[in-house]
Amino acid sequence: MKYYSTRDKSFTATASQAILKGIAPDGGLYVPESIPKLGKSFTQLSKMDYPQLAYEVMRLFIDDFTEEELKSAINSAYNTDNFDHEDITCLVQADDAYYLELFHGRTIAFKDMALSILPYLMLTSARKNEVKEDIIILTATSGDTGKAALAGFDSVPGTGIVVFYPKDGVSKVQERQMVTQAGENTHVIGIRGNFDDAQREVKKAFTDETLAAKMLEKGYRFSSANSINIGRLVPQIVYYVYAYTRLLPKEINFVVPTGNFGNILAAYYAYRMGVPIHKLICASNENKVLYDFFKTGVYDRNRDFVLTSSPSMDILISSNLERLVAELAGDKTASLMEDLKVTGRYELPENARKAEAIELFEGEFATEEEMSARIKELYEKEGYILDPHTAVASAAYEKYRKETGDETCTVIASTASPYKFTRAVLTSIDKKYASMDDFDLFTELEKLSGTPVPKAIKDILSAPVKHDTVCDKDKLIEEIEKIYL
Ligand SMILES: *Cc1c(COP(=O)(O)O)cnc(C)c1O
């Protein structure tokens, strides 16, 4: 399997090289030359547990690992030390859909599904490519990636990690999770700016050749744990195949609360591998760039950035969309991405707008009010409590269902535990919680949901703050230099 850059096919890489590099040298994203078909029947796959299924899916994409290397990475990640559910993930039926709970990992958000395995994929890739330097992970986070990456790389020998987050753009729990991170090799820095600023500046640091040369001299090499890394994308395909094979309906819809377009792109790859997906419903919050894109074929980030209660979806530039665009627009991708950089918008070519791939996607969105109302409604109807991201998806799905009458079996990706966003969740159910202390709300949520406070939350309540650096949004490179040079 060869991977090539979305912007220039002459930049190619093996799977392990693509995992190591994260991003192609021309700033494009690595895409597989073709999407492989699942190698076994659904009946066979339905009998496999999560790690077995992960091997069946991942071996097709990461084909320069030996069976032993890949299985060892899978078993190091998907076990009950890292996940508090024996099946790793599970489906819960509530109201009109199934919820695929992807938040049973160490940081109680779906990012754990990929970031628990990425360090192992990366170290094996480094060995394979005879990399001598330490691998330094640079990551911009809208809240959840940061902690999941820190937890994944914490104290892993031969690695270091620097996480940048928007100082006022993440939840209290998200921030506390990050700034209490232990491990000599971990660094957390708040920036005065939003997530798009953080993402843009991290990308700049990656492509800064002077910085790279100075780092190399000191024995360091950058890599990315952001969702543009195929080492993130490929493990995410697994749970869509897993969900389908637990239910085995004729066709299935997936609804995915979307920010950077990584999670839903993995669902699309599952479709291309042969999972009979009827619709992929891309759910946005009030930052509904993607909703507009799927309705009009025009991507336009020139609009106000809205801070919502689903911060991991507060994104105006969805990086992974470039991979879908590359399928639709081919050679024009580089110039569309240049348009995006210069003018903040691009238009899909006319012939790309009717492509099968774009017909599969359905854009929907939910406002803050709709999100809150959905949390309350589902709690009152079923006693099931959603986090705000999942509630955006659930509310968007209800709108879609009313508009289309589509009754296809539907699975909603449940991307975070409600414990991660306790205030937004509880005040949606009852305004009386607004006056309570953030940390008292955990006990209240425990009472309402009947689900015990997860270990991830208990841990941060007692852990000391270890990171307090804050910098201006254009000073990221200086901060990196302070740490390593
Ligand atoms: C990251 C995240 C999302 C968005 O996922 P993308 O892959 O960026 O589209 C949604 N919900 C939660 C809780 C997240 O952490």
XYZ file of C-alpha atoms and ligand atoms in Angstrom:
500
model
C 0.000 0.000 0.000
C 1.375 3.328 -1.065
C 0.263 6.673 0.318
C 0.563 9.901 -1.570
C 0.014 13.582 -0.862
C -3.403 15.098 -1.597
C -1.605 18.009 -3.289
C 1.029 16.269 -5.368
C 1.022 12.561 -6.170
C 4.785 12.509 -6.591
C 5.172 12.730 -2.811
C 4.706 9.117 -1.793
C 5.283 7.179 1.427
C 4.839 3.739 2.900
C 2.377 3.400 5.766
C 5.107 3.594 8.398
C 6.691 6.642 6.742
C 3.307 8.377 6.572
C 2.728 7.647 10.272
C 6.146 9.068 11.145
C 5.811 12.199 9.050
C 2.170 12.969 9.822
C 1.949 15.512 7.024
C 3.425 15.361 3.503
C 6.393 17.660 2.682
C 4.195 19.862 0.459
C 1.699 20.482 3.262
C -0.776 17.961 1.830
C -2.231 14.969 3.678
C -1.296 11.382 2.955
C -4.055 9.320 1.353
C -3.953 5.620 0.458
C -3.618 4.955 -3.279
C -6.767 2.831 -3.026
C -9.132 1.824 -0.233
C -8.898 -1.936 0.341
C -12.004 -4.134 0.597
C -12.629 -6.046 3.824
C -10.978 -9.439 3.508
C -13.588 -11.490 5.413
C -17.379 -11.875 5.357
C -19.534 -9.868 7.761
C -20.581 -13.113 9.463
C -16.929 -13.922 10.136
C -16.206 -10.379 11.289
C -19.256 -10.369 13.564
C -17.712 -13.179 15.623
C -14.506 -11.257 16.294
C -13.836 -9.171 19.371
C -12.519 -5.601 19.098
C -8.767 -6.379 18.981
C -9.284 -9.162 16.425
C -11.397 -6.915 14.245
C -8.871 -4.095 14.622
C -6.228 -6.399 13.197
C -8.440 -7.395 10.249
C -9.040 -3.753 9.315
C -5.684 -2.196 10.133
C -3.513 -4.815 8.450
C -4.989 -3.758 5.105
C -3.770 -0.178 5.541
C -0.607 -0.629 7.570
C 0.866 -3.359 5.444
C 4.549 -2.792 6.148
C 4.145 -3.937 9.762
C 4.566 -7.643 10.477
C 1.604 -9.496 11.944
C 3.415 -9.612 15.266
C 4.188 -5.871 15.268
C 0.627 -4.871 14.496
C -0.948 -7.317 16.935
C 1.422 -6.179 19.643
C 0.430 -2.524 19.085
C -3.267 -3.472 19.114
C -2.984 -5.494 22.293
C -0.961 -2.777 24.043
C -3.740 -0.281 23.300
C -7.073 -2.091 23.427
C -7.118 -3.714 26.842
C -8.875 -3.195 30.151
C -5.962 -1.224 31.643
C -6.710 1.518 29.120
C -10.488 1.072 28.735
C -13.151 0.752 31.404
C -15.423 -1.363 29.202
C -14.472 -4.984 28.562
C -15.559 -4.744 24.907
C -13.621 -1.410 24.440
C -16.740 0.191 22.962
C -20.462 -0.627 23.138
C -23.828 0.177 21.567
C -26.668 1.563 23.680
C -30.158 1.788 22.191
C -32.106 4.906 23.165
C -35.120 6.495 21.484
C -34.669 6.321 17.679
C -31.037 5.237 17.419
C -28.095 3.352 18.796
C -25.287 5.233 20.513
C -21.811 3.893 19.899
C -20.025 4.799 23.125
C -16.479 5.664 22.128
C -15.572 7.235 25.472
C -14.436 4.321 27.600
C -10.730 5.137 27.313
C -8.438 6.923 29.722
C -9.516 10.466 28.897
C -13.220 9.688 28.360
C -13.454 11.014 24.788
C -13.349 9.171 21.468
C -9.809 10.415 20.747
C -8.581 7.606 23.007
C -9.710 5.083 20.405
C -6.842 6.173 18.145
C -4.415 7.904 20.495
C -4.019 4.875 22.725
C -2.494 2.986 19.784
C -0.670 5.813 17.964
C 2.476 5.825 20.187
C 2.995 2.120 19.452
C 2.434 2.614 15.741
C 4.877 5.488 15.802
C 7.652 3.729 17.693
C 7.406 0.680 15.444
C 7.470 2.971 12.403
C 10.577 4.714 13.768
C 12.355 1.378 14.255
C 11.401 0.259 10.762
C 12.756 3.415 9.167
C 15.928 3.462 11.257
C 15.126 6.777 12.828
C 17.696 7.560 15.521
C 16.214 10.804 16.828
C 13.639 11.184 19.570
C 10.175 11.815 18.179
C 8.601 15.064 19.312
C 4.859 15.245 18.924
C 3.437 18.713 18.255
C -0.290 18.976 18.651
C -2.947 21.660 18.486
C -6.055 20.729 20.396
C -9.618 21.942 20.681
C -9.731 20.138 24.004
C -9.876 16.380 23.746
C -6.965 15.481 21.463
C -4.516 17.181 23.792
C -5.257 15.110 26.835
C -5.639 11.875 24.899
C -2.270 12.447 23.184
C -0.593 13.381 26.480
C -1.946 10.237 28.108
C -0.814 8.131 25.154
C 2.758 9.475 25.023
C 3.276 10.064 28.775
C 6.711 8.639 29.679
C 7.033 6.648 26.428
C 10.853 6.442 25.958
C 12.216 8.131 22.841
C 9.273 10.539 22.587
C 8.281 14.016 23.746
C 5.030 15.904 23.327
C 4.003 19.576 23.235
C 0.298 20.386 23.254
C -1.084 23.833 22.388
C -4.664 24.672 23.356
C -6.796 27.849 23.083
C -6.568 29.267 26.607
C -10.220 30.355 26.743
C -11.631 27.859 24.278
C -11.791 24.583 26.216
C -13.949 23.373 29.110
C -12.725 23.574 32.725
C -12.443 19.819 32.902
C -10.551 19.643 29.607
C -8.087 22.288 30.758
C -7.607 20.702 34.168
C -7.038 17.311 32.560
C -4.225 18.766 30.476
C -2.469 21.010 32.984
C -2.278 18.209 35.554
C -0.584 15.845 33.096
C 2.372 14.013 34.637
C 5.445 12.757 32.737
C 8.855 14.384 32.200
C 8.361 14.335 28.428
C 5.026 16.208 28.372
C 4.485 19.964 27.802
C 1.208 21.893 27.742
C 0.907 25.504 26.574
C -2.168 27.733 26.442
C -2.321 30.199 23.545
C -4.146 33.518 23.337
C -6.204 32.633 20.275
C -8.704 30.050 19.075
C -8.238 26.503 17.833
C -7.801 27.512 14.192
C -4.934 29.802 15.266
C -3.325 26.953 17.182
C -3.734 24.559 14.271
C -2.337 27.020 11.726
C 0.693 27.890 13.865
C 1.473 24.234 14.602
C 1.345 23.542 10.876
C 3.788 26.412 10.406
C 6.174 24.954 12.966
C 6.024 21.615 11.148
C 6.974 23.102 7.807
C 9.646 25.471 9.215
C 12.854 24.046 7.784
C 15.186 26.133 9.937
C 13.494 24.887 13.074
C 13.589 21.290 11.814
C 17.319 21.556 11.103
C 18.037 22.963 14.569
C 15.962 20.220 16.187
C 17.715 17.512 14.173
C 21.064 18.780 15.386
C 19.867 18.250 18.966
C 18.561 14.780 18.140
C 14.865 15.531 17.741
C 12.404 15.041 14.926
C 8.811 16.309 14.792
C 5.750 14.260 14.195
C 2.053 14.905 14.514
C -0.597 13.255 16.614
C -3.331 15.400 15.072
C -6.128 13.686 13.249
C -4.392 14.301 9.917
C -2.004 11.446 10.785
C -3.090 8.217 9.111
C -2.074 6.516 12.342
C -5.139 8.242 13.817
C -7.447 7.748 10.892
C -6.963 4.021 10.343
C -7.733 2.908 13.940
C -10.957 4.939 13.752
C -12.271 2.888 10.834
C -12.364 -0.146 13.095
C -15.277 0.915 15.278
C -17.552 1.599 12.328
C -16.971 -1.933 11.064
C -17.397 -3.140 14.640
C -20.739 -1.318 15.077
C -22.079 -2.608 11.771
C -21.093 -6.185 12.490
C -22.736 -6.150 15.941
C -26.097 -5.161 14.400
C -25.864 -6.529 10.836
C -28.810 -4.591 9.370
C -29.331 -4.434 5.606
C -28.075 -0.858 5.576
C -26.878 1.539 8.230
C -26.632 5.296 8.804
C -23.912 6.845 10.912
C -24.316 10.248 12.499
C -21.036 11.840 13.515
C -20.562 15.021 15.542
C -17.897 16.664 13.424
C -15.086 19.158 13.872
C -11.903 18.381 11.994
C -13.677 15.795 9.788
C -11.435 12.933 10.972
C -14.012 10.745 12.661
C -16.554 10.915 9.848
C -13.856 10.401 7.225
C -13.048 7.101 8.945
C -16.737 6.171 8.551
C -16.454 7.025 4.865
C -13.422 4.744 4.542
C -15.480 1.977 6.204
C -18.067 2.543 3.472
C -15.398 2.252 0.801
C -14.201 -0.980 2.432
C -17.658 -2.456 1.926
C -19.830 -1.557 4.941
C -23.312 -0.886 3.454
C -23.763 2.674 4.639
C -26.902 4.429 3.429
C -26.124 7.943 4.720
C -23.304 9.593 6.617
C -24.825 12.448 8.550
C -22.244 15.093 9.267
C -23.467 16.994 12.322
C -22.159 20.487 13.078
C -22.835 22.914 15.882
C -23.333 26.623 15.196
C -19.961 26.695 13.411
C -21.700 25.045 10.480
C -19.142 25.440 7.682
C -19.512 21.773 6.783
C -23.309 21.940 6.692
C -23.055 24.789 4.195
C -20.388 22.921 2.240
C -22.548 19.834 1.765
C -25.552 21.973 0.816
C -23.748 24.246 -1.656
C -20.376 22.790 -2.661
C -18.744 25.976 -1.370
C -16.415 25.920 1.610
C -16.296 29.313 3.282
C -14.598 30.001 6.564
C -15.220 33.752 6.402
C -17.674 34.019 9.263
C -17.753 34.623 12.991
C -16.224 31.947 15.138
C -18.801 30.865 17.729
C -17.764 29.469 21.102
C -20.277 26.727 21.943
C -20.742 24.044 24.604
C -19.290 21.508 22.164
C -15.767 23.024 21.898
C -14.244 20.092 20.042
C -16.500 21.012 17.134
C -15.718 24.747 17.236
C -13.650 24.592 14.084
C -13.813 26.583 10.874
C -11.093 24.741 8.976
C -11.757 21.009 8.953
C -8.352 19.667 7.930
C -9.377 16.150 7.045
C -11.947 17.350 4.533
C -8.977 17.791 2.207
C -8.864 14.006 1.859
C -12.446 13.876 0.598
C -11.858 16.909 -1.607
C -8.836 15.166 -3.125
C -11.088 12.285 -4.201
C -13.602 14.675 -5.709
C -11.338 17.277 -7.246
C -8.157 15.298 -7.992
C -5.397 17.492 -9.405
C -7.288 20.657 -8.510
C -6.879 19.999 -4.771
C -3.662 21.975 -4.341
C -5.172 25.062 -5.953
C -8.395 24.754 -3.894
C -6.308 24.572 -0.736
C -4.371 27.605 -1.892
C -7.726 29.413 -2.363
C -8.633 28.432 1.185
C -5.378 29.791 2.518
C -5.560 33.061 0.623
C -9.282 33.881 0.508
C -10.717 31.587 3.186
C -12.992 29.858 0.678
C -13.076 27.467 -2.257
C -15.668 26.043 -4.599
C -15.848 22.403 -5.593
C -15.713 22.053 -9.376
C -19.217 21.541 -10.853
C -18.632 17.900 -11.866
C -17.467 17.003 -8.339
C -20.678 18.153 -6.704
C -22.717 15.235 -8.032
C -20.157 12.556 -7.202
C -21.331 9.440 -5.386
C -19.123 10.333 -2.435
C -20.800 13.674 -1.919
C -24.299 12.189 -2.291
C -23.508 9.828 0.583
C -22.989 12.725 2.988
C -25.828 14.691 4.496
C -25.017 17.931 6.327
C -27.068 18.800 9.425
C -26.540 21.082 12.388
C -27.964 21.916 15.786
C -28.009 25.197 17.670
C -27.135 25.506 21.365
C -30.862 25.513 22.225
C -31.536 22.406 20.130
C -28.551 20.645 21.688
C -29.692 21.471 25.240
C -33.295 20.517 24.544
C -32.137 17.164 23.187
C -30.111 16.386 26.326
C -33.168 17.123 28.463
C -35.545 15.201 26.216
C -33.462 12.045 26.056
C -32.860 12.156 29.803
C -36.586 12.475 30.504
C -37.610 9.835 27.961
C -34.917 7.227 28.503
C -32.802 8.257 31.495
C -29.821 8.325 29.112
C -27.509 11.350 29.376
C -25.511 12.628 26.386
C -22.511 14.937 26.326
C -23.031 18.162 24.283
C -21.145 16.872 21.203
C -23.203 13.713 21.017
C -26.325 15.782 21.728
C -25.551 17.983 18.698
C -25.440 14.797 16.621
C -28.603 13.438 18.188
C -30.523 16.696 17.656
C -29.230 16.923 14.076
C -30.356 13.348 13.469
C -33.869 14.083 14.753
C -34.073 16.994 12.291
C -32.810 14.797 9.459
C -35.307 12.077 10.317
C -38.235 14.501 10.311
C -37.142 16.094 7.049
C -36.540 12.847 5.161
C -38.610 10.137 6.839
C -35.530 7.904 6.562
C -36.013 4.947 8.931
C -32.709 3.183 8.198
C -31.019 1.626 11.245
C -28.939 4.471 12.672
C -25.872 4.611 14.882
C -24.784 7.894 16.465
C -21.108 8.202 17.373
C -21.060 9.110 21.047
C -17.800 10.967 21.299
C -17.471 12.004 24.936
C -18.660 11.044 28.375
C -21.124 13.558 29.863
C -18.674 13.789 32.791
C -16.329 15.762 30.599
C -18.911 18.542 30.127
C -20.855 18.301 33.367
C -21.967 21.935 33.560
C -23.394 22.159 30.051
C -25.082 18.800 30.475
C -26.687 19.389 33.860
C -27.844 22.949 33.177
C -29.540 21.598 30.040
C -31.539 19.292 32.287
C -32.254 21.851 35.023
C -31.203 25.486 35.465
C -30.785 24.961 39.216
C -27.355 23.417 38.599
C -26.000 26.717 37.236
C -25.121 28.022 40.705
C -23.193 24.912 41.789
C -19.446 24.473 41.817
C -17.989 22.654 38.794
C -16.568 19.903 40.856
C -19.773 19.346 42.943
C -21.606 18.741 39.709
C -19.874 15.370 39.316
C -21.787 14.004 42.305
C -25.021 15.414 40.887
C -24.427 13.767 37.531
C -23.681 10.502 39.276
C -27.094 10.699 40.984
C -28.977 11.481 37.782
C -27.224 9.061 35.446
C -26.645 6.144 37.799
C -23.199 5.809 36.169
C -20.316 6.170 38.627
C -17.809 9.057 38.296
C -15.102 7.704 35.934
C -11.534 7.254 37.129
C -10.351 9.946 34.667
C -12.347 12.528 36.647
C -11.380 11.254 40.089
C -7.714 11.476 39.082
C -7.764 15.138 38.050
C -9.577 16.190 41.218
C -6.530 15.336 43.297
C -3.650 15.876 40.834
C -1.487 19.051 41.136
C -1.176 21.603 38.278
C 2.105 20.974 36.426
C 1.820 23.258 33.396
C 1.035 26.987 33.437
C 2.687 28.502 30.336
C 0.535 30.819 28.216
C 1.796 32.499 25.018
C 0.632 34.739 22.175
C -0.741 32.955 19.144
C 2.257 33.818 16.954
C 4.881 32.710 19.488
C 4.587 28.932 19.285
C 7.955 28.387 17.649
C 9.686 30.414 20.379
C 8.053 28.210 23.007
C 9.183 25.043 21.239
C 12.722 26.412 21.048
C 12.676 27.175 24.778
C 11.893 23.561 25.534
C 14.262 21.740 23.187
C 17.032 24.035 21.949
C -12.618 15.689 18.462
C -14.029 15.560 18.862
C -15.067 15.665 17.919
C -14.796 15.989 16.463
O -14.148 14.941 15.801
P -13.379 15.236 14.415
O -12.682 13.975 14.096
O -12.450 16.366 14.706
O -14.418 15.609 13.432
C -16.375 15.497 18.348
N -16.651 15.251 19.635
C -15.694 15.151 20.574
C -16.069 14.911 21.983
C -14.357 15.292 20.218
O -13.401 15.195 21.150
